[in-house]
Every structure is written in C-alpha cells, then in structure tokens.
CSV table of C-alpha atoms in Angstrom, one decimal:
chain,number,residue,atom,x,y,z
A,1,UNK,CA,0.0,-0.2,-0.1
A,2,UNK,CA,1.9,3.2,-1.1
A,3,UNK,CA,1.9,5.7,1.8
A,4,UNK,CA,2.8,8.8,-0.3
A,5,UNK,CA,1.0,10.5,-3.1
A,6,UNK,CA,4.3,11.5,-4.4
A,7,UNK,CA,7.8,10.3,-3.9
A,8,UNK,CA,9.8,13.1,-5.0
A,9,UNK,CA,8.2,15.1,-2.1
A,10,UNK,CA,9.6,14.1,1.1
A,11,UNK,CA,7.8,16.6,3.3
A,12,UNK,CA,4.2,16.2,3.0
A,13,UNK,CA,1.8,18.8,4.6
A,14,UNK,CA,-0.4,16.0,6.1
A,15,UNK,CA,0.8,12.8,7.4
A,16,UNK,CA,-1.4,10.1,8.8
A,17,UNK,CA,0.3,7.4,10.5
A,18,UNK,CA,-1.6,3.9,11.6
A,19,UNK,CA,-4.7,5.9,12.6
A,20,UNK,CA,-7.2,4.0,14.6
A,21,UNK,CA,-10.4,5.4,15.8
A,22,UNK,CA,-12.6,2.7,17.5
A,23,UNK,CA,-16.1,3.7,19.1
A,24,UNK,CA,-17.0,1.3,22.2
A,25,UNK,CA,-20.5,-0.6,22.0
A,26,UNK,CA,-22.1,-0.4,25.3
A,27,UNK,CA,-24.7,-2.8,26.6
A,28,UNK,CA,-26.4,-4.5,29.6
A,29,UNK,CA,-27.9,-2.8,32.5
A,30,UNK,CA,-24.8,-0.7,33.7
A,31,UNK,CA,-24.1,0.2,29.9
A,32,UNK,CA,-20.5,-1.4,30.2
A,33,UNK,CA,-18.3,-1.9,27.0
A,34,UNK,CA,-19.2,-5.2,25.4
A,35,UNK,CA,-17.3,-4.6,22.1
A,36,UNK,CA,-16.0,-1.7,19.8
A,37,UNK,CA,-16.5,-0.7,16.4
A,38,UNK,CA,-13.5,0.1,14.2
A,39,UNK,CA,-14.4,2.9,12.3
A,40,UNK,CA,-10.8,3.4,11.1
A,41,UNK,CA,-8.4,0.7,11.5
A,42,UNK,CA,-4.8,1.2,10.9
A,43,UNK,CA,-4.9,3.7,8.2
A,44,UNK,CA,-1.5,5.6,6.7
A,45,UNK,CA,-1.2,8.2,3.9
A,46,UNK,CA,0.3,11.4,3.2
A,47,UNK,CA,-0.8,14.7,1.4
A,48,UNK,CA,1.5,16.6,-0.4
A,49,UNK,CA,1.2,20.6,-0.5
A,50,UNK,CA,-1.0,22.0,-3.1
A,51,UNK,CA,-2.5,18.9,-4.2
A,52,UNK,CA,-6.0,17.1,-3.7
A,53,UNK,CA,-6.3,13.6,-2.4
A,54,UNK,CA,-9.6,12.0,-2.9
A,55,UNK,CA,-10.9,9.7,-0.1
A,56,UNK,CA,-13.7,7.5,-1.3
A,57,UNK,CA,-16.0,4.5,0.0
A,58,UNK,CA,-19.6,3.9,0.8
A,59,UNK,CA,-21.4,5.2,3.6
A,60,UNK,CA,-20.0,3.6,7.1
A,61,UNK,CA,-16.6,2.9,5.3
A,62,UNK,CA,-14.7,5.3,7.9
A,63,UNK,CA,-13.9,8.2,5.4
A,64,UNK,CA,-15.8,11.0,7.1
A,65,UNK,CA,-14.2,9.8,10.7
A,66,UNK,CA,-10.8,10.3,9.2
A,67,UNK,CA,-11.6,14.0,8.3
A,68,UNK,CA,-13.1,14.6,11.6
A,69,UNK,CA,-9.9,13.2,13.4
A,70,UNK,CA,-7.7,15.5,11.2
A,71,UNK,CA,-9.6,18.6,12.8
A,72,UNK,CA,-9.9,17.0,16.1
A,73,UNK,CA,-13.7,16.9,16.1
A,74,UNK,CA,-13.0,13.0,16.8
A,75,UNK,CA,-10.1,12.0,19.2
A,76,UNK,CA,-8.3,8.9,17.7
A,77,UNK,CA,-7.8,5.8,19.7
A,78,UNK,CA,-4.4,5.4,18.2
A,79,UNK,CA,-2.0,6.3,15.7
A,80,UNK,CA,-0.6,9.8,14.8
A,81,UNK,CA,-1.4,12.6,12.7
A,82,UNK,CA,1.0,15.2,11.6
A,83,UNK,CA,0.8,18.6,10.3
A,84,UNK,CA,3.8,20.3,8.4
A,85,UNK,CA,6.1,18.0,10.4
A,86,UNK,CA,4.4,18.3,13.8
A,87,UNK,CA,2.4,15.9,15.6
A,88,UNK,CA,-1.1,17.5,16.2
A,89,UNK,CA,-3.0,14.6,17.3
A,90,UNK,CA,-1.6,14.8,21.0
A,91,UNK,CA,-1.9,18.3,21.4
A,92,UNK,CA,-4.0,20.0,24.0
A,93,UNK,CA,-7.0,21.9,22.7
A,94,UNK,CA,-5.0,24.9,23.5
A,95,UNK,CA,-2.0,24.1,21.6
A,96,UNK,CA,-4.0,23.0,18.9
A,97,UNK,CA,-5.7,26.2,18.5
A,98,UNK,CA,-3.3,27.9,16.0
A,99,UNK,CA,-3.5,24.9,13.5
A,100,UNK,CA,-7.3,25.5,13.5
A,101,UNK,CA,-6.6,28.5,11.1
A,102,UNK,CA,-4.7,26.4,9.0
A,103,UNK,CA,-6.8,23.3,8.9
A,104,UNK,CA,-10.6,24.0,8.0
A,105,UNK,CA,-13.5,22.0,7.1
A,106,UNK,CA,-16.3,22.2,4.6
A,107,UNK,CA,-19.4,20.1,5.9
A,108,UNK,CA,-21.4,18.0,3.7
A,109,UNK,CA,-24.9,19.4,4.4
A,110,UNK,CA,-25.3,22.9,3.6
A,111,UNK,CA,-28.7,23.3,5.0
A,112,UNK,CA,-27.7,22.2,8.6
A,113,UNK,CA,-24.2,23.5,8.8
A,114,UNK,CA,-25.2,27.1,8.8
A,115,UNK,CA,-27.0,28.8,11.9
A,116,UNK,CA,-30.5,29.8,10.7
A,117,UNK,CA,-30.5,32.9,13.4
A,118,UNK,CA,-27.1,34.3,12.0
A,119,UNK,CA,-26.9,36.4,9.2
A,120,UNK,CA,-24.3,35.5,6.4
A,121,UNK,CA,-22.1,38.4,7.8
A,122,UNK,CA,-22.3,36.9,11.2
A,123,UNK,CA,-21.7,33.3,10.1
A,124,UNK,CA,-18.5,34.1,8.2
A,125,UNK,CA,-17.6,37.1,10.4
A,126,UNK,CA,-17.6,34.9,13.7
A,127,UNK,CA,-14.2,33.0,12.6
A,128,UNK,CA,-12.7,36.5,12.0
A,129,UNK,CA,-13.8,37.6,15.4
A,130,UNK,CA,-12.2,34.7,17.2
A,131,UNK,CA,-8.9,34.6,15.1
A,132,UNK,CA,-8.3,38.0,14.4
A,133,UNK,CA,-9.6,40.0,17.4
A,134,UNK,CA,-7.5,43.1,16.3
A,135,UNK,CA,-10.1,43.7,13.2
A,136,UNK,CA,-12.5,46.3,13.6
A,137,UNK,CA,-16.2,45.6,12.4
A,138,UNK,CA,-15.8,47.8,9.4
A,139,UNK,CA,-12.6,45.4,8.3
A,140,UNK,CA,-14.4,42.4,9.1
A,141,UNK,CA,-17.2,43.5,7.0
A,142,UNK,CA,-14.9,44.4,4.2
A,143,UNK,CA,-13.5,40.9,4.4
A,144,UNK,CA,-16.8,39.0,4.5
A,145,UNK,CA,-17.9,40.8,1.2
A,146,UNK,CA,-14.5,39.8,-0.4
A,147,UNK,CA,-15.0,36.4,0.5
A,148,UNK,CA,-18.5,36.4,-0.9
A,149,UNK,CA,-17.1,37.6,-4.1
A,150,UNK,CA,-14.3,34.8,-4.1
A,151,UNK,CA,-17.3,32.2,-4.0
A,152,UNK,CA,-19.5,33.8,-6.8
A,153,UNK,CA,-22.0,35.5,-4.3
A,154,UNK,CA,-22.8,39.3,-4.0
A,155,UNK,CA,-22.3,42.0,-1.4
A,156,UNK,CA,-25.5,42.6,-0.8
A,157,UNK,CA,-26.2,39.1,0.3
A,158,UNK,CA,-24.2,39.9,3.5
A,159,UNK,CA,-27.4,40.6,5.7
A,160,UNK,CA,-29.6,37.8,4.4
A,161,UNK,CA,-30.1,34.9,6.3
A,162,UNK,CA,-29.6,31.1,5.4
A,163,UNK,CA,-33.0,30.4,4.3
A,164,UNK,CA,-33.0,33.0,1.6
A,165,UNK,CA,-30.2,30.8,-0.5
A,166,UNK,CA,-30.5,27.6,-2.4
A,167,UNK,CA,-28.3,24.5,-1.5
A,168,UNK,CA,-25.6,25.4,-4.1
A,169,UNK,CA,-25.4,29.0,-2.4
A,170,UNK,CA,-25.4,27.7,1.2
A,171,UNK,CA,-22.5,25.8,0.2
A,172,UNK,CA,-20.8,28.5,-1.2
A,173,UNK,CA,-21.4,30.4,1.9
A,174,UNK,CA,-19.8,27.5,3.8
A,175,UNK,CA,-16.7,27.4,1.6
A,176,UNK,CA,-16.3,31.6,2.3
A,177,UNK,CA,-16.5,30.5,6.0
A,178,UNK,CA,-13.7,28.1,5.7
A,179,UNK,CA,-11.7,30.5,3.9
A,180,UNK,CA,-12.2,33.3,6.1
A,181,UNK,CA,-9.1,32.5,8.2
A,182,UNK,CA,-6.8,31.9,5.3
A,183,UNK,CA,-6.3,28.2,5.6
A,184,UNK,CA,-3.8,26.3,3.9
A,185,UNK,CA,-5.2,22.7,4.4
A,186,UNK,CA,-9.2,22.0,3.7
A,187,UNK,CA,-11.1,18.8,4.4
A,188,UNK,CA,-14.0,18.8,2.3
A,189,UNK,CA,-16.6,16.2,3.7
A,190,UNK,CA,-18.7,15.3,0.9
A,191,UNK,CA,-19.2,18.8,-0.3
A,192,UNK,CA,-21.3,18.2,-2.9
A,193,UNK,CA,-23.3,15.2,-2.2
A,194,UNK,CA,-26.5,16.8,-1.3
A,195,UNK,CA,-26.5,18.9,-4.1
A,196,UNK,CA,-28.1,18.6,-7.8
A,197,UNK,CA,-25.8,16.9,-10.3
A,198,UNK,CA,-25.3,20.5,-12.2
A,199,UNK,CA,-24.9,22.3,-9.2
A,200,UNK,CA,-22.0,19.6,-8.0
A,201,UNK,CA,-20.2,20.5,-11.0
A,202,UNK,CA,-20.2,24.2,-10.1
A,203,UNK,CA,-18.9,23.7,-6.7
A,204,UNK,CA,-16.1,21.0,-7.8
A,205,UNK,CA,-15.0,23.9,-10.3
A,206,UNK,CA,-15.1,26.8,-7.6
A,207,UNK,CA,-13.3,24.3,-5.4
A,208,UNK,CA,-10.4,23.7,-8.0
A,209,UNK,CA,-10.4,27.5,-9.1
A,210,UNK,CA,-9.8,28.4,-5.6
A,211,UNK,CA,-7.1,25.8,-5.1
A,212,UNK,CA,-5.1,27.4,-7.8
A,213,UNK,CA,-5.8,31.1,-6.8
A,214,UNK,CA,-4.7,30.4,-3.3
A,215,UNK,CA,-2.5,27.5,-3.3
A,216,UNK,CA,-4.9,25.4,-1.2
A,217,UNK,CA,-4.6,21.8,-0.3
A,218,UNK,CA,-7.6,19.3,-0.2
A,219,UNK,CA,-8.5,15.9,1.3
A,220,UNK,CA,-12.0,15.4,-0.7
A,221,UNK,CA,-14.1,12.8,0.8
A,222,UNK,CA,-16.9,11.5,-1.3
A,223,UNK,CA,-18.9,8.4,-2.0
A,224,UNK,CA,-19.0,8.9,-5.8
A,225,UNK,CA,-15.5,7.9,-7.8
A,226,UNK,CA,-16.7,10.2,-10.9
A,227,UNK,CA,-16.8,13.5,-8.8
A,228,UNK,CA,-13.3,12.2,-7.0
A,229,UNK,CA,-11.7,11.3,-10.3
A,230,UNK,CA,-12.8,14.7,-11.7
A,231,UNK,CA,-10.8,16.9,-8.8
A,232,UNK,CA,-8.3,14.6,-7.1
A,233,UNK,CA,-4.6,13.9,-8.1
A,234,UNK,CA,-4.3,10.8,-5.8
A,235,UNK,CA,-7.1,8.5,-4.4
A,236,UNK,CA,-7.7,6.3,-1.6
A,237,UNK,CA,-10.5,3.8,-1.5
A,238,UNK,CA,-11.9,3.2,1.6
A,239,UNK,CA,-14.1,-0.1,3.1
A,240,UNK,CA,-14.9,-1.3,6.4
A,241,UNK,CA,-12.2,1.1,8.0
A,242,UNK,CA,-9.1,-0.1,5.7
A,243,UNK,CA,-7.6,1.6,2.8
A,244,UNK,CA,-8.0,-1.6,0.1
A,245,UNK,CA,-6.5,0.9,-2.7
A,246,UNK,CA,-4.2,3.6,-3.4
A,247,UNK,CA,-3.3,5.2,-6.8
A,248,UNK,CA,-3.3,8.3,-9.0
A,249,UNK,CA,-7.0,9.3,-10.2
A,250,UNK,CA,-6.2,8.1,-13.8
A,251,UNK,CA,-5.2,4.8,-12.5
A,252,UNK,CA,-7.9,4.1,-10.2
A,253,UNK,CA,-10.5,4.9,-13.0
A,254,UNK,CA,-8.8,2.8,-15.7
A,255,UNK,CA,-7.2,0.1,-14.0
A,256,UNK,CA,-8.6,-0.7,-10.8
A,257,UNK,CA,-7.0,-3.7,-8.7
A,258,UNK,CA,-9.3,-4.2,-6.0
A,259,UNK,CA,-12.7,-5.7,-6.2
A,260,UNK,CA,-14.1,-3.3,-4.1
A,261,UNK,CA,-12.9,-0.2,-6.4
A,262,UNK,CA,-14.5,-2.1,-9.2
A,263,UNK,CA,-17.9,-2.1,-7.5
A,264,UNK,CA,-17.8,1.5,-6.9
A,265,UNK,CA,-16.9,2.1,-10.3
A,266,UNK,CA,-19.8,0.0,-11.7
A,267,UNK,CA,-22.0,2.4,-10.0
A,268,UNK,CA,-20.8,5.3,-11.7
A,269,UNK,CA,-23.2,6.1,-14.7
A,270,UNK,CA,-21.7,5.9,-18.2
A,271,UNK,CA,-22.5,8.3,-20.7
C-alpha cells in the first residue's frame, strides 16, 4: 500500500500514520463496554502541499471519521496525525488552536451547517472575530464581502439569512466561512453529495479555481468516484475502516485493482 502521493516530495503537509478510531459498544444494565466499532483501522497516507487527495468509499466506510480526526472533532484511539512536520493529534486543545486557522472543514450538509438565526455576515465574521480580534467591525465586513465575491456571491447577500439561499449558494457560504481565516488545508467532507448534479459541477469547479488561486491543499471525501476522479490527483479507496487501494486518479479509474473499487466504479453512470 503506497503511503505517499508523490515520492519526489519528501515533506508532506499532512501525514497520517497507523490511525485507529474505535467507538465502544455499550450493553447491559450498567452500560458497560461489550465490544467496539473499528471505524478507522490502522490507516496511513500522506497529502502533498497544493494537491488533492480523494478519499472515497460507501457510507460507514470510515472516511468521514478520518476527516473529523484530522480537525480534532473526533479523537484518535491510536496512531498519529502530523501537520507540516508537527504531530498535532496529541496536542492539547489550547496548543492545537493555532492549527485551526491552517486546517478548516467544509461540511456535507449546506442546510444544517449554517446557523439559521445568524446573518451571512455574522456566520462568516464569527471566525474572523475569534481568530483576528484586532480587526474592526468595518474591516470584518469588508473581508466578508471579499470572501463572498471569491465564491461567486454578492455583497448585498451580507445581511441575508441562510433560508434565503439555495443549496448550492449555502455551500458557497460554507466555503467562504472555511476560507475566512486564510487556511492552507481544507477537509472537504462530501461537499457536493447533497446537491443537484449540475450544481455539483459548479462547486467542484469553484474548489479547483480556489485551489489554483490560493494554493490550497484538499482532502476531498466522497462516495462518488466520478466526482473524486475529476478533482483528485491521488485517490484512496476505503472499505470497512481500511484503505483497500491507493493510486493516481487516472489509474484508479482506468485500471482498478481491488474488487471493491471495481464495485464502486460499476455504480458510476456511463454516458
């Protein structure tokens, strides 16, 4: 199983080594542990700076758990996650805070990931207020307007609320929120799976444009190999908590080696 997406680049921005994330199964009257779910079971891979690694698999394969572990929404059971040469998976919450500016996430569901009680300015500006407390309200407003422009929305959307937008527009707002703190690395957790096919293409194209403009690095999580093949430089195929195949996007699509990968490809609509 190849661990590196590019053997010529010895210093990956992200390195995952022997990652395990197990969840306890509780049973009995006293709810004691009777077993465990091995959501991620001894997974290793690397992501090179400026590249996109696609992480693909069916529901419950463990791919989203990996994404959540990288940004410390889920704590690993074992193994290490290193960012820019520093092991970050064992840092305290306070020590990890500077990395929250560098590593951001785009969530799957554009309908539930935005607080319906906050305006778009408040949703995006909240991150600026936390991480850049020296910014004035006017500076924050100007920065949020700039971010909306980057994702294809308008300045007059600032004071509107999430219910006034379509699913695709809400996902653009989610992307703008992730970009607010000038991150280097984005975990894209199935960012297009809840959208119509035509809108999916627009969001994928936007992410590619932003990557080129801002020099971003992506871990792109999805269950659709067609989408992953389009955006990724390298693809990891997950099944039952393990990586069963790892290769370039072209090799995965044209010459899959594992039966599970072939099964996923067989579900991709053919023109």
